[in-house]
mmCIF file with all atom_site columns, C-alpha atoms in Angstrom:
data_model
loop_
_atom_site.group_PDB
_atom_site.id
_atom_site.type_symbol
_atom_site.label_atom_id
_atom_site.label_alt_id
_atom_site.label_comp_id
_atom_site.label_asym_id
_atom_site.label_entity_id
_atom_site.label_seq_id
_atom_site.pdbx_PDB_ins_code
_atom_site.Cartn_x
_atom_site.Cartn_y
_atom_site.Cartn_z
_atom_site.occupancy
_atom_site.B_iso_or_equiv
_atom_site.pdbx_formal_charge
_atom_site.auth_seq_id
_atom_site.auth_comp_id
_atom_site.auth_asym_id
_atom_site.auth_atom_id
_atom_site.pdbx_PDB_model_num
ATOM 1   C CA . MET D 1 1   ? -10.838 -6.987  15.784  1.00 96.00 ? 1   MET D CA 1
ATOM 2   C CA . LYS D 1 2   ? -11.011 -5.060  12.514  1.00 98.00 ? 2   LYS D CA 1
ATOM 3   C CA . ILE D 1 3   ? -7.809  -4.917  10.459  1.00 98.00 ? 3   ILE D CA 1
ATOM 4   C CA . GLY D 1 4   ? -7.096  -2.961  7.301   1.00 97.00 ? 4   GLY D CA 1
ATOM 5   C CA . ILE D 1 5   ? -4.513  -4.293  4.856   1.00 97.00 ? 5   ILE D CA 1
ATOM 6   C CA . LEU D 1 6   ? -2.834  -1.716  2.647   1.00 96.00 ? 6   LEU D CA 1
ATOM 7   C CA . GLY D 1 7   ? -0.671  -3.465  0.091   1.00 92.00 ? 7   GLY D CA 1
ATOM 8   C CA . GLY D 1 8   ? 1.437   -2.059  -2.669  1.00 89.00 ? 8   GLY D CA 1
ATOM 9   C CA . THR D 1 9   ? 4.858   -1.533  -4.075  1.00 91.00 ? 9   THR D CA 1
ATOM 10  C CA . PHE D 1 10  ? 5.525   1.554   -1.919  1.00 94.00 ? 10  PHE D CA 1
ATOM 11  C CA . ASN D 1 11  ? 8.331   2.612   -4.239  1.00 95.00 ? 11  ASN D CA 1
ATOM 12  C CA . PRO D 1 12  ? 8.580   4.821   -2.125  1.00 97.00 ? 12  PRO D CA 1
ATOM 13  C CA . ILE D 1 13  ? 5.864   5.276   0.497   1.00 97.00 ? 13  ILE D CA 1
ATOM 14  C CA . HIS D 1 14  ? 4.421   8.800   0.557   1.00 96.00 ? 14  HIS D CA 1
ATOM 15  C CA . PHE D 1 15  ? 1.902   10.943  2.391   1.00 96.00 ? 15  PHE D CA 1
ATOM 16  C CA . GLY D 1 16  ? -0.911  9.769   0.103   1.00 92.00 ? 16  GLY D CA 1
ATOM 17  C CA . HIS D 1 17  ? -0.468  6.225   1.456   1.00 94.00 ? 17  HIS D CA 1
ATOM 18  C CA . LEU D 1 18  ? -0.346  7.451   5.038   1.00 96.00 ? 18  LEU D CA 1
ATOM 19  C CA . ILE D 1 19  ? -3.399  9.683   4.671   1.00 94.00 ? 19  ILE D CA 1
ATOM 20  C CA . LEU D 1 20  ? -5.310  6.806   3.074   1.00 94.00 ? 20  LEU D CA 1
ATOM 21  C CA . GLY D 1 21  ? -4.425  4.459   5.930   1.00 96.00 ? 21  GLY D CA 1
ATOM 22  C CA . GLU D 1 22  ? -5.337  6.993   8.608   1.00 96.00 ? 22  GLU D CA 1
ATOM 23  C CA . GLN D 1 23  ? -8.636  8.004   7.067   1.00 94.00 ? 23  GLN D CA 1
ATOM 24  C CA . VAL D 1 24  ? -9.801  4.429   6.480   1.00 95.00 ? 24  VAL D CA 1
ATOM 25  C CA . LEU D 1 25  ? -8.774  3.592   10.051  1.00 96.00 ? 25  LEU D CA 1
ATOM 26  C CA . GLY D 1 26  ? -10.916 6.412   11.407  1.00 95.00 ? 26  GLY D CA 1
ATOM 27  C CA . GLN D 1 27  ? -13.906 6.098   9.096   1.00 93.00 ? 27  GLN D CA 1
ATOM 28  C CA . LEU D 1 28  ? -14.301 2.344   9.593   1.00 95.00 ? 28  LEU D CA 1
ATOM 29  C CA . GLY D 1 29  ? -13.208 2.213   13.224  1.00 97.00 ? 29  GLY D CA 1
ATOM 30  C CA . LEU D 1 30  ? -10.382 -0.202  12.482  1.00 97.00 ? 30  LEU D CA 1
ATOM 31  C CA . ASP D 1 31  ? -8.072  -1.418  15.214  1.00 98.00 ? 31  ASP D CA 1
ATOM 32  C CA . LYS D 1 32  ? -5.040  -1.296  12.959  1.00 98.00 ? 32  LYS D CA 1
ATOM 33  C CA . VAL D 1 33  ? -3.814  -0.906  9.408   1.00 98.00 ? 33  VAL D CA 1
ATOM 34  C CA . ILE D 1 34  ? -1.062  -3.212  8.221   1.00 98.00 ? 34  ILE D CA 1
ATOM 35  C CA . PHE D 1 35  ? 1.152   -1.957  5.386   1.00 98.00 ? 35  PHE D CA 1
ATOM 36  C CA . VAL D 1 36  ? 2.318   -4.879  3.230   1.00 96.00 ? 36  VAL D CA 1
ATOM 37  C CA . PRO D 1 37  ? 5.001   -4.129  0.640   1.00 95.00 ? 37  PRO D CA 1
ATOM 38  C CA . ALA D 1 38  ? 5.025   -6.470  -2.338  1.00 91.00 ? 38  ALA D CA 1
ATOM 39  C CA . PHE D 1 39  ? 8.144   -8.456  -3.104  1.00 89.00 ? 39  PHE D CA 1
ATOM 40  C CA . VAL D 1 40  ? 7.357   -8.478  -6.835  1.00 78.00 ? 40  VAL D CA 1
ATOM 41  C CA . PRO D 1 41  ? 3.976   -7.052  -7.856  1.00 72.00 ? 41  PRO D CA 1
ATOM 42  C CA . PRO D 1 42  ? 2.384   -9.368  -10.451 1.00 69.00 ? 42  PRO D CA 1
ATOM 43  C CA . HIS D 1 43  ? 1.145   -6.408  -12.523 1.00 66.00 ? 43  HIS D CA 1
ATOM 44  C CA . LYS D 1 44  ? 4.503   -4.597  -12.730 1.00 62.00 ? 44  LYS D CA 1
ATOM 45  C CA . SER D 1 45  ? 7.617   -5.571  -14.638 1.00 57.00 ? 45  SER D CA 1
ATOM 46  C CA . GLY D 1 46  ? 10.049  -5.022  -11.785 1.00 58.00 ? 46  GLY D CA 1
ATOM 47  C CA . ARG D 1 47  ? 11.961  -2.378  -13.703 1.00 69.00 ? 47  ARG D CA 1
ATOM 48  C CA . GLY D 1 48  ? 12.646  0.662   -11.585 1.00 78.00 ? 48  GLY D CA 1
ATOM 49  C CA . ILE D 1 49  ? 11.548  -1.063  -8.383  1.00 89.00 ? 49  ILE D CA 1
ATOM 50  C CA . ILE D 1 50  ? 14.234  -0.846  -5.736  1.00 94.00 ? 50  ILE D CA 1
ATOM 51  C CA . PRO D 1 51  ? 15.007  -3.874  -3.540  1.00 93.00 ? 51  PRO D CA 1
ATOM 52  C CA . ALA D 1 52  ? 12.272  -4.850  -1.112  1.00 93.00 ? 52  ALA D CA 1
ATOM 53  C CA . ARG D 1 53  ? 14.479  -4.351  1.949   1.00 95.00 ? 53  ARG D CA 1
ATOM 54  C CA . HIS D 1 54  ? 14.736  -0.617  1.178   1.00 97.00 ? 54  HIS D CA 1
ATOM 55  C CA . ARG D 1 55  ? 10.994  -0.245  0.586   1.00 97.00 ? 55  ARG D CA 1
ATOM 56  C CA . LEU D 1 56  ? 10.257  -2.121  3.825   1.00 97.00 ? 56  LEU D CA 1
ATOM 57  C CA . LYS D 1 57  ? 12.628  0.076   5.822   1.00 98.00 ? 57  LYS D CA 1
ATOM 58  C CA . MET D 1 58  ? 11.098  3.271   4.427   1.00 98.00 ? 58  MET D CA 1
ATOM 59  C CA . ILE D 1 59  ? 7.617   2.085   5.426   1.00 98.00 ? 59  ILE D CA 1
ATOM 60  C CA . GLU D 1 60  ? 8.869   1.284   8.923   1.00 98.00 ? 60  GLU D CA 1
ATOM 61  C CA . LEU D 1 61  ? 10.338  4.786   9.187   1.00 98.00 ? 61  LEU D CA 1
ATOM 62  C CA . ALA D 1 62  ? 7.126   6.368   7.910   1.00 98.00 ? 62  ALA D CA 1
ATOM 63  C CA . VAL D 1 63  ? 4.697   4.550   10.230  1.00 98.00 ? 63  VAL D CA 1
ATOM 64  C CA . ASN D 1 64  ? 6.700   4.021   13.418  1.00 96.00 ? 64  ASN D CA 1
ATOM 65  C CA . ARG D 1 65  ? 5.054   6.872   15.342  1.00 95.00 ? 65  ARG D CA 1
ATOM 66  C CA . ASN D 1 66  ? 1.480   5.775   14.675  1.00 97.00 ? 66  ASN D CA 1
ATOM 67  C CA . PRO D 1 67  ? 0.362   3.142   17.217  1.00 98.00 ? 67  PRO D CA 1
ATOM 68  C CA . HIS D 1 68  ? -2.421  1.971   14.870  1.00 98.00 ? 68  HIS D CA 1
ATOM 69  C CA . PHE D 1 69  ? -0.085  1.308   11.937  1.00 98.00 ? 69  PHE D CA 1
ATOM 70  C CA . ALA D 1 70  ? 1.984   -1.840  11.505  1.00 98.00 ? 70  ALA D CA 1
ATOM 71  C CA . VAL D 1 71  ? 4.241   -3.220  8.776   1.00 98.00 ? 71  VAL D CA 1
ATOM 72  C CA . SER D 1 72  ? 4.344   -6.807  7.566   1.00 97.00 ? 72  SER D CA 1
ATOM 73  C CA . ASP D 1 73  ? 7.129   -8.401  5.561   1.00 96.00 ? 73  ASP D CA 1
ATOM 74  C CA . ILE D 1 74  ? 5.140   -11.541 4.701   1.00 96.00 ? 74  ILE D CA 1
ATOM 75  C CA . GLU D 1 75  ? 5.244   -10.938 0.946   1.00 94.00 ? 75  GLU D CA 1
ATOM 76  C CA . ILE D 1 76  ? 8.963   -10.189 1.075   1.00 94.00 ? 76  ILE D CA 1
ATOM 77  C CA . LYS D 1 77  ? 9.678   -13.357 3.063   1.00 94.00 ? 77  LYS D CA 1
ATOM 78  C CA . ARG D 1 78  ? 7.494   -15.390 0.702   1.00 91.00 ? 78  ARG D CA 1
ATOM 79  C CA . GLN D 1 79  ? 9.360   -13.936 -2.301  1.00 87.00 ? 79  GLN D CA 1
ATOM 80  C CA . GLY D 1 80  ? 8.178   -14.473 -5.845  1.00 84.00 ? 80  GLY D CA 1
ATOM 81  C CA . LYS D 1 81  ? 5.143   -12.663 -7.205  1.00 84.00 ? 81  LYS D CA 1
ATOM 82  C CA . SER D 1 82  ? 2.944   -11.150 -4.513  1.00 82.00 ? 82  SER D CA 1
ATOM 83  C CA . TYR D 1 83  ? -0.679  -12.189 -4.931  1.00 88.00 ? 83  TYR D CA 1
ATOM 84  C CA . THR D 1 84  ? -3.347  -10.627 -2.720  1.00 91.00 ? 84  THR D CA 1
ATOM 85  C CA . VAL D 1 85  ? -5.077  -13.951 -2.107  1.00 94.00 ? 85  VAL D CA 1
ATOM 86  C CA . ASP D 1 86  ? -1.908  -15.494 -0.646  1.00 94.00 ? 86  ASP D CA 1
ATOM 87  C CA . THR D 1 87  ? -1.336  -12.509 1.615   1.00 95.00 ? 87  THR D CA 1
ATOM 88  C CA . LEU D 1 88  ? -4.905  -12.464 2.871   1.00 96.00 ? 88  LEU D CA 1
ATOM 89  C CA . ARG D 1 89  ? -4.785  -16.208 3.587   1.00 96.00 ? 89  ARG D CA 1
ATOM 90  C CA . GLN D 1 90  ? -1.646  -15.710 5.635   1.00 96.00 ? 90  GLN D CA 1
ATOM 91  C CA . ILE D 1 91  ? -2.996  -12.715 7.558   1.00 96.00 ? 91  ILE D CA 1
ATOM 92  C CA . LYS D 1 92  ? -6.243  -14.591 8.254   1.00 97.00 ? 92  LYS D CA 1
ATOM 93  C CA . THR D 1 93  ? -4.149  -17.418 9.741   1.00 96.00 ? 93  THR D CA 1
ATOM 94  C CA . LEU D 1 94  ? -2.388  -14.907 12.006  1.00 95.00 ? 94  LEU D CA 1
ATOM 95  C CA . TYR D 1 95  ? -5.665  -13.208 12.997  1.00 96.00 ? 95  TYR D CA 1
ATOM 96  C CA . PRO D 1 96  ? -8.375  -15.890 12.623  1.00 96.00 ? 96  PRO D CA 1
ATOM 97  C CA . GLN D 1 97  ? -11.044 -13.900 14.494  1.00 96.00 ? 97  GLN D CA 1
ATOM 98  C CA . ALA D 1 98  ? -10.361 -10.596 12.738  1.00 97.00 ? 98  ALA D CA 1
ATOM 99  C CA . LYS D 1 99  ? -12.512 -9.007  10.087  1.00 97.00 ? 99  LYS D CA 1
ATOM 100 C CA . LEU D 1 100 ? -10.201 -8.021  7.238   1.00 97.00 ? 100 LEU D CA 1
ATOM 101 C CA . PHE D 1 101 ? -10.539 -4.973  5.011   1.00 96.00 ? 101 PHE D CA 1
ATOM 102 C CA . PHE D 1 102 ? -8.373  -4.747  1.887   1.00 94.00 ? 102 PHE D CA 1
ATOM 103 C CA . ILE D 1 103 ? -7.671  -1.087  1.119   1.00 93.00 ? 103 ILE D CA 1
ATOM 104 C CA . CYS D 1 104 ? -6.933  0.086   -2.394  1.00 86.00 ? 104 CYS D CA 1
ATOM 105 C CA . GLY D 1 105 ? -7.395  3.039   -4.669  1.00 74.00 ? 105 GLY D CA 1
ATOM 106 C CA . SER D 1 106 ? -10.281 3.307   -7.089  1.00 67.00 ? 106 SER D CA 1
ATOM 107 C CA . ASP D 1 107 ? -7.789  3.213   -9.963  1.00 67.00 ? 107 ASP D CA 1
ATOM 108 C CA . LEU D 1 108 ? -7.651  -0.586  -9.476  1.00 70.00 ? 108 LEU D CA 1
ATOM 109 C CA . VAL D 1 109 ? -11.389 -1.219  -9.714  1.00 68.00 ? 109 VAL D CA 1
ATOM 110 C CA . ASN D 1 110 ? -11.243 -2.536  -13.285 1.00 72.00 ? 110 ASN D CA 1
ATOM 111 C CA . GLU D 1 111 ? -8.253  -4.804  -12.562 1.00 77.00 ? 111 GLU D CA 1
ATOM 112 C CA . ILE D 1 112 ? -9.618  -6.516  -9.445  1.00 79.00 ? 112 ILE D CA 1
ATOM 113 C CA . PRO D 1 113 ? -11.974 -8.948  -11.250 1.00 79.00 ? 113 PRO D CA 1
ATOM 114 C CA . ARG D 1 114 ? -8.908  -10.377 -13.056 1.00 82.00 ? 114 ARG D CA 1
ATOM 115 C CA . TRP D 1 115 ? -6.864  -10.980 -9.890  1.00 84.00 ? 115 TRP D CA 1
ATOM 116 C CA . LYS D 1 116 ? -5.818  -14.517 -8.938  1.00 89.00 ? 116 LYS D CA 1
ATOM 117 C CA . ASN D 1 117 ? -8.627  -16.327 -7.028  1.00 90.00 ? 117 ASN D CA 1
ATOM 118 C CA . VAL D 1 118 ? -10.701 -13.165 -6.744  1.00 90.00 ? 118 VAL D CA 1
ATOM 119 C CA . GLY D 1 119 ? -13.723 -15.084 -5.432  1.00 90.00 ? 119 GLY D CA 1
ATOM 120 C CA . GLU D 1 120 ? -11.689 -16.263 -2.456  1.00 93.00 ? 120 GLU D CA 1
ATOM 121 C CA . ILE D 1 121 ? -10.373 -12.736 -1.929  1.00 91.00 ? 121 ILE D CA 1
ATOM 122 C CA . TYR D 1 122 ? -13.974 -11.492 -1.633  1.00 90.00 ? 122 TYR D CA 1
ATOM 123 C CA . LYS D 1 123 ? -14.591 -14.137 1.063   1.00 93.00 ? 123 LYS D CA 1
ATOM 124 C CA . LEU D 1 124 ? -11.431 -13.311 3.006   1.00 95.00 ? 124 LEU D CA 1
ATOM 125 C CA . ALA D 1 125 ? -11.780 -9.526  3.070   1.00 95.00 ? 125 ALA D CA 1
ATOM 126 C CA . LYS D 1 126 ? -14.073 -6.643  2.276   1.00 93.00 ? 126 LYS D CA 1
ATOM 127 C CA . PHE D 1 127 ? -12.666 -4.346  -0.404  1.00 89.00 ? 127 PHE D CA 1
ATOM 128 C CA . ILE D 1 128 ? -12.350 -0.715  0.607   1.00 90.00 ? 128 ILE D CA 1
ATOM 129 C CA . LEU D 1 129 ? -12.061 1.513   -2.436  1.00 85.00 ? 129 LEU D CA 1
ATOM 130 C CA . ALA D 1 130 ? -10.832 5.027   -1.843  1.00 80.00 ? 130 ALA D CA 1
ATOM 131 C CA . LYS D 1 131 ? -11.454 7.522   -4.588  1.00 70.00 ? 131 LYS D CA 1
ATOM 132 C CA . ARG D 1 132 ? -8.340  8.539   -6.484  1.00 61.00 ? 132 ARG D CA 1
ATOM 133 C CA . PRO D 1 133 ? -8.167  11.716  -8.559  1.00 58.00 ? 133 PRO D CA 1
ATOM 134 C CA . GLY D 1 134 ? -9.671  11.027  -11.970 1.00 58.00 ? 134 GLY D CA 1
ATOM 135 C CA . PHE D 1 135 ? -11.145 7.634   -11.060 1.00 52.00 ? 135 PHE D CA 1
ATOM 136 C CA . GLY D 1 136 ? -14.168 8.407   -8.875  1.00 48.00 ? 136 GLY D CA 1
ATOM 137 C CA . LYS D 1 137 ? -16.870 7.694   -11.477 1.00 47.00 ? 137 LYS D CA 1
ATOM 138 C CA . ARG D 1 138 ? -15.806 4.071   -12.091 1.00 50.00 ? 138 ARG D CA 1
ATOM 139 C CA . LEU D 1 139 ? -16.593 2.812   -8.602  1.00 44.00 ? 139 LEU D CA 1
ATOM 140 C CA . SER D 1 140 ? -19.284 0.195   -8.427  1.00 53.00 ? 140 SER D CA 1
ATOM 141 C CA . GLY D 1 141 ? -19.940 -3.379  -7.419  1.00 54.00 ? 141 GLY D CA 1
ATOM 142 C CA . LYS D 1 142 ? -21.423 -5.268  -4.528  1.00 53.00 ? 142 LYS D CA 1
ATOM 143 C CA . ASN D 1 143 ? -18.016 -6.436  -3.288  1.00 66.00 ? 143 ASN D CA 1
ATOM 144 C CA . PHE D 1 144 ? -16.689 -2.933  -2.752  1.00 74.00 ? 144 PHE D CA 1
ATOM 145 C CA . LEU D 1 145 ? -17.198 -0.441  0.049   1.00 79.00 ? 145 LEU D CA 1
ATOM 146 C CA . LYS D 1 146 ? -16.566 3.009   -1.356  1.00 80.00 ? 146 LYS D CA 1
ATOM 147 C CA . ILE D 1 147 ? -15.267 5.693   0.968   1.00 83.00 ? 147 ILE D CA 1
ATOM 148 C CA . ASP D 1 148 ? -14.300 9.299   0.506   1.00 82.00 ? 148 ASP D CA 1
ATOM 149 C CA . VAL D 1 149 ? -10.850 10.255  1.708   1.00 84.00 ? 149 VAL D CA 1
ATOM 150 C CA . ALA D 1 150 ? -8.800  13.390  1.241   1.00 84.00 ? 150 ALA D CA 1
ATOM 151 C CA . GLN D 1 151 ? -7.534  13.179  -2.291  1.00 80.00 ? 151 GLN D CA 1
ATOM 152 C CA . VAL D 1 152 ? -3.855  13.986  -2.415  1.00 84.00 ? 152 VAL D CA 1
ATOM 153 C CA . ASP D 1 153 ? -2.410  13.733  -5.887  1.00 85.00 ? 153 ASP D CA 1
ATOM 154 C CA . ILE D 1 154 ? 0.993   12.343  -4.897  1.00 91.00 ? 154 ILE D CA 1
ATOM 155 C CA . SER D 1 155 ? 2.485   9.309   -6.569  1.00 91.00 ? 155 SER D CA 1
ATOM 156 C CA . SER D 1 156 ? 5.600   7.264   -6.053  1.00 93.00 ? 156 SER D CA 1
ATOM 157 C CA . SER D 1 157 ? 6.483   7.799   -9.717  1.00 93.00 ? 157 SER D CA 1
ATOM 158 C CA . LEU D 1 158 ? 6.392   11.581  -9.182  1.00 96.00 ? 158 LEU D CA 1
ATOM 159 C CA . ILE D 1 159 ? 8.779   11.237  -6.246  1.00 97.00 ? 159 ILE D CA 1
ATOM 160 C CA . ARG D 1 160 ? 11.152  9.000   -8.215  1.00 96.00 ? 160 ARG D CA 1
ATOM 161 C CA . ASP D 1 161 ? 11.108  11.452  -11.127 1.00 96.00 ? 161 ASP D CA 1
ATOM 162 C CA . LEU D 1 162 ? 11.863  14.424  -8.871  1.00 97.00 ? 162 LEU D CA 1
ATOM 163 C CA . VAL D 1 163 ? 14.747  12.565  -7.205  1.00 97.00 ? 163 VAL D CA 1
ATOM 164 C CA . ARG D 1 164 ? 16.198  11.718  -10.642 1.00 96.00 ? 164 ARG D CA 1
ATOM 165 C CA . LYS D 1 165 ? 16.015  15.420  -11.522 1.00 97.00 ? 165 LYS D CA 1
ATOM 166 C CA . ASN D 1 166 ? 17.649  16.346  -8.202  1.00 96.00 ? 166 ASN D CA 1
ATOM 167 C CA . MET D 1 167 ? 14.546  18.297  -7.169  1.00 97.00 ? 167 MET D CA 1
ATOM 168 C CA . SER D 1 168 ? 12.909  18.586  -3.761  1.00 97.00 ? 168 SER D CA 1
ATOM 169 C CA . ILE D 1 169 ? 10.517  15.897  -2.504  1.00 97.00 ? 169 ILE D CA 1
ATOM 170 C CA . ARG D 1 170 ? 9.866   17.719  0.752   1.00 97.00 ? 170 ARG D CA 1
ATOM 171 C CA . TYR D 1 171 ? 6.212   17.532  1.877   1.00 96.00 ? 171 TYR D CA 1
ATOM 172 C CA . LEU D 1 172 ? 5.581   14.545  -0.425  1.00 97.00 ? 172 LEU D CA 1
ATOM 173 C CA . THR D 1 173 ? 6.956   11.900  1.925   1.00 97.00 ? 173 THR D CA 1
ATOM 174 C CA . PRO D 1 174 ? 8.099   11.953  5.573   1.00 98.00 ? 174 PRO D CA 1
ATOM 175 C CA . ASP D 1 175 ? 11.464  13.542  6.351   1.00 98.00 ? 175 ASP D CA 1
ATOM 176 C CA . LYS D 1 176 ? 12.833  10.217  7.627   1.00 98.00 ? 176 LYS D CA 1
ATOM 177 C CA . VAL D 1 177 ? 12.057  8.655   4.253   1.00 98.00 ? 177 VAL D CA 1
ATOM 178 C CA . ILE D 1 178 ? 13.749  11.542  2.427   1.00 98.00 ? 178 ILE D CA 1
ATOM 179 C CA . LYS D 1 179 ? 16.882  11.080  4.552   1.00 98.00 ? 179 LYS D CA 1
ATOM 180 C CA . TYR D 1 180 ? 16.852  7.346   3.856   1.00 98.00 ? 180 TYR D CA 1
ATOM 181 C CA . ILE D 1 181 ? 16.535  7.927   0.093   1.00 98.00 ? 181 ILE D CA 1
ATOM 182 C CA . LYS D 1 182 ? 19.477  10.351  0.169   1.00 97.00 ? 182 LYS D CA 1
ATOM 183 C CA . LYS D 1 183 ? 21.638  8.177   2.432   1.00 97.00 ? 183 LYS D CA 1
ATOM 184 C CA . HIS D 1 184 ? 21.215  5.101   0.218   1.00 97.00 ? 184 HIS D CA 1
ATOM 185 C CA . ARG D 1 185 ? 21.204  7.075   -3.056  1.00 96.00 ? 185 ARG D CA 1
ATOM 186 C CA . LEU D 1 186 ? 17.925  5.573   -4.190  1.00 96.00 ? 186 LEU D CA 1
ATOM 187 C CA . TYR D 1 187 ? 16.127  6.531   -7.406  1.00 95.00 ? 187 TYR D CA 1
ATOM 188 C CA . GLY D 1 188 ? 19.053  8.634   -8.660  1.00 85.00 ? 188 GLY D CA 1
#
């Protein structure tokens, strides 16, 4: 079994995340992609990040119609700072025979060598780096598999900013996510 792990804050999830998951799934012949929202990302201050339960629910709404997508709340249940190595250890325990692929954008390539227990991360999973707009030339390294995916310049920060300005976020994130944001008055 080949499993992709797509971690992040997902504050909120958007079509860029979904396109990334789908294209990596297809290009690498993965059996599934697991979306793992961070409880508290170690590289972010926590300011402006809505509660994890809301981010988890929005991911569930966004992926529920794709049989190859799954959502894991392991980082939320663990609480505290969400380190990739801890998550990969836990997923490897759940799927001991699986080959794991950690999916991330090329904008993180310079940060990865500074991650907690990065050597163990390289042993637990193969890094899949998807080009992000403006970051394609920095990709390198023997521990990374570089793939080309449709580059959609959508960010969670753009969505949050548009919501604050009471502007449309249609076509940036699934309709179910938009309804959830409005119903719970998130990012306003």
